[in-house]
Amino acid sequence: MIATGIYIDDVQATFWQEVSTMVVLIIVIAIISIIITVNVLRSIISPLDRIGSTIYRLEEMGDLTLAVDTQGIDELTQIALGLNNMVSSFRDIAFNSNAFVEQLNVSTHSLESVANDTKQWPINKLKLNKPPQP
């Protein structure tokens, strides 16, 4: 017995009851923390996987029609939007380059035709200026 009239057994029982309560509370907090951590990691990893997958497909297939899903308002969504804008710019550049190449082909064929006509002009002129053969 302690000098205050409280039995040591009662103090120990109260102590162990408090320890048990604290252990349960710590376990509950740890479980909640793990659940929150897993959800946060999923919210980060899933968009990164989508972005990485799209970049890989762009690299492997060269398909400029691909786009990353842009749901959300976080920083990863901003990265996905930036990637989509960049791919769109590449697509426009490729389209404009193709149009330029087509125009260059038409001009080349036209120039080739003019060059052939110019090359044939002196020969045709000589044929016209030749006196007829008896």
Short mmCIF file of C-alpha atoms in Angstrom, two decimals:
data_model
loop_
_atom_site.label_atom_id
_atom_site.label_comp_id
_atom_site.label_asym_id
_atom_site.label_seq_id
_atom_site.Cartn_x
_atom_site.Cartn_y
_atom_site.Cartn_z
CA MET A 1 0.00 0.00 0.00
CA ILE A 2 1.17 3.49 -0.82
CA ALA A 3 1.02 6.18 1.84
CA THR A 4 -2.00 7.75 0.18
CA GLY A 5 -4.24 4.80 0.75
CA ILE A 6 -4.12 3.51 -2.84
CA TYR A 7 -3.07 -0.08 -3.33
CA ILE A 8 -0.09 -0.80 -5.60
CA ASP A 9 -2.14 -3.43 -7.40
CA ASP A 10 -4.73 -0.80 -8.30
CA VAL A 11 -2.03 1.54 -9.62
CA GLN A 12 -0.47 -1.24 -11.69
CA ALA A 13 -3.86 -2.28 -13.06
CA THR A 14 -4.60 1.31 -14.08
CA PHE A 15 -1.12 1.64 -15.60
CA TRP A 16 -1.49 -1.50 -17.71
CA GLN A 17 -4.97 -0.49 -18.75
CA GLU A 18 -3.60 2.85 -19.98
CA VAL A 19 -0.72 1.07 -21.74
CA SER A 20 -3.21 -1.23 -23.46
CA THR A 21 -5.32 1.74 -24.53
CA MET A 22 -2.24 3.53 -25.90
CA VAL A 23 -1.07 0.42 -27.80
CA VAL A 24 -4.51 0.02 -29.39
CA LEU A 25 -4.55 3.73 -30.26
CA ILE A 26 -1.06 3.52 -31.80
CA ILE A 27 -2.07 0.47 -33.85
CA VAL A 28 -5.22 2.24 -35.10
CA ILE A 29 -3.22 5.35 -36.02
CA ALA A 30 -0.61 3.19 -37.80
CA ILE A 31 -3.31 1.40 -39.82
CA ILE A 32 -4.95 4.71 -40.78
CA SER A 33 -1.52 6.11 -41.75
CA ILE A 34 -0.80 3.08 -43.92
CA ILE A 35 -4.17 3.38 -45.67
CA ILE A 36 -3.62 7.09 -46.35
CA THR A 37 -0.06 6.44 -47.58
CA VAL A 38 -1.21 3.70 -49.96
CA ASN A 39 -3.94 5.95 -51.39
CA VAL A 40 -1.53 8.86 -51.86
CA LEU A 41 1.01 6.60 -53.55
CA ARG A 42 -1.66 5.24 -55.89
CA SER A 43 -2.75 8.78 -56.77
CA ILE A 44 0.84 9.57 -57.73
CA ILE A 45 1.93 6.31 -59.34
CA SER A 46 -1.15 5.76 -61.51
CA PRO A 47 -0.87 9.05 -63.45
CA LEU A 48 2.89 8.59 -63.77
CA ASP A 49 2.32 5.12 -65.20
CA ARG A 50 -0.15 6.53 -67.75
CA ILE A 51 2.27 9.29 -68.76
CA GLY A 52 5.18 6.83 -68.98
CA SER A 53 3.11 4.38 -71.01
CA THR A 54 2.10 7.09 -73.48
CA ILE A 55 5.68 8.30 -73.84
CA TYR A 56 6.82 4.71 -74.46
CA ARG A 57 4.14 4.19 -77.13
CA LEU A 58 5.09 7.51 -78.77
CA GLU A 59 8.70 6.41 -78.85
CA GLU A 60 8.05 2.89 -80.12
CA MET A 61 5.26 3.55 -82.63
CA GLY A 62 5.78 7.20 -83.49
CA ASP A 63 2.00 7.63 -83.33
CA LEU A 64 1.38 11.35 -82.86
CA THR A 65 -2.36 10.80 -82.32
CA LEU A 66 -1.82 9.44 -78.80
CA ALA A 67 -2.78 11.54 -75.80
CA VAL A 68 -2.52 11.16 -72.03
CA ASP A 69 -5.70 11.14 -69.97
CA THR A 70 -5.89 14.51 -68.20
CA GLN A 71 -8.31 14.03 -65.34
CA GLY A 72 -7.60 15.99 -62.20
CA ILE A 73 -6.16 19.31 -61.14
CA ASP A 74 -2.81 18.29 -59.68
CA GLU A 75 0.73 18.81 -60.94
CA LEU A 76 0.76 15.49 -62.78
CA THR A 77 -2.30 16.59 -64.75
CA GLN A 78 -0.39 19.73 -65.72
CA ILE A 79 2.51 17.56 -66.91
CA ALA A 80 0.08 15.40 -68.92
CA LEU A 81 -1.46 18.53 -70.48
CA GLY A 82 2.02 19.77 -71.38
CA LEU A 83 2.86 16.42 -72.97
CA ASN A 84 -0.39 16.47 -74.96
CA ASN A 85 0.34 20.01 -76.17
CA MET A 86 3.87 19.01 -77.17
CA VAL A 87 2.60 15.99 -79.12
CA SER A 88 0.01 18.21 -80.80
CA SER A 89 2.77 20.64 -81.82
CA PHE A 90 4.83 17.75 -83.21
CA ARG A 91 1.77 16.57 -85.14
CA ASP A 92 1.30 20.06 -86.62
CA ILE A 93 4.98 20.25 -87.55
CA ALA A 94 4.81 16.84 -89.23
CA PHE A 95 1.66 17.84 -91.13
CA ASN A 96 3.21 21.13 -92.27
CA SER A 97 6.41 19.32 -93.26
CA ASN A 98 4.42 16.85 -95.35
CA ALA A 99 2.60 19.72 -97.08
CA PHE A 100 5.93 21.44 -97.74
CA VAL A 101 7.43 18.24 -99.17
CA GLU A 102 4.42 17.82 -101.47
CA GLN A 103 4.77 21.41 -102.66
CA LEU A 104 8.50 20.87 -103.18
CA ASN A 105 7.78 17.73 -105.23
CA VAL A 106 5.34 19.63 -107.45
CA SER A 107 7.86 22.44 -107.93
CA THR A 108 10.62 19.93 -108.68
CA HIS A 109 8.53 18.19 -111.33
CA SER A 110 7.59 21.55 -112.84
CA LEU A 111 11.23 22.63 -112.90
CA GLU A 112 12.23 19.28 -114.41
CA SER A 113 9.63 19.74 -117.14
CA VAL A 114 10.89 23.24 -117.91
CA ALA A 115 14.48 21.96 -117.97
CA ASN A 116 13.55 19.18 -120.41
CA ASP A 117 11.69 21.66 -122.62
CA THR A 118 14.68 23.99 -122.53
CA LYS A 119 17.00 21.12 -123.37
CA GLN A 120 14.83 20.10 -126.32
CA TRP A 121 14.42 23.67 -127.61
CA PRO A 122 17.78 23.94 -129.46
CA ILE A 123 17.27 20.49 -131.00
CA ASN A 124 13.77 21.40 -132.17
CA LYS A 125 15.04 24.74 -133.50
CA LEU A 126 17.73 22.98 -135.51
CA LYS A 127 15.16 20.61 -136.98
CA LEU A 128 13.00 23.55 -138.00
CA ASN A 129 15.90 25.50 -139.53
CA LYS A 130 17.25 22.56 -141.58
CA PRO A 131 16.58 22.72 -145.26
CA PRO A 132 14.43 19.89 -146.52
CA GLN A 133 16.36 16.93 -147.92
CA PRO A 134 15.64 15.97 -151.56
#
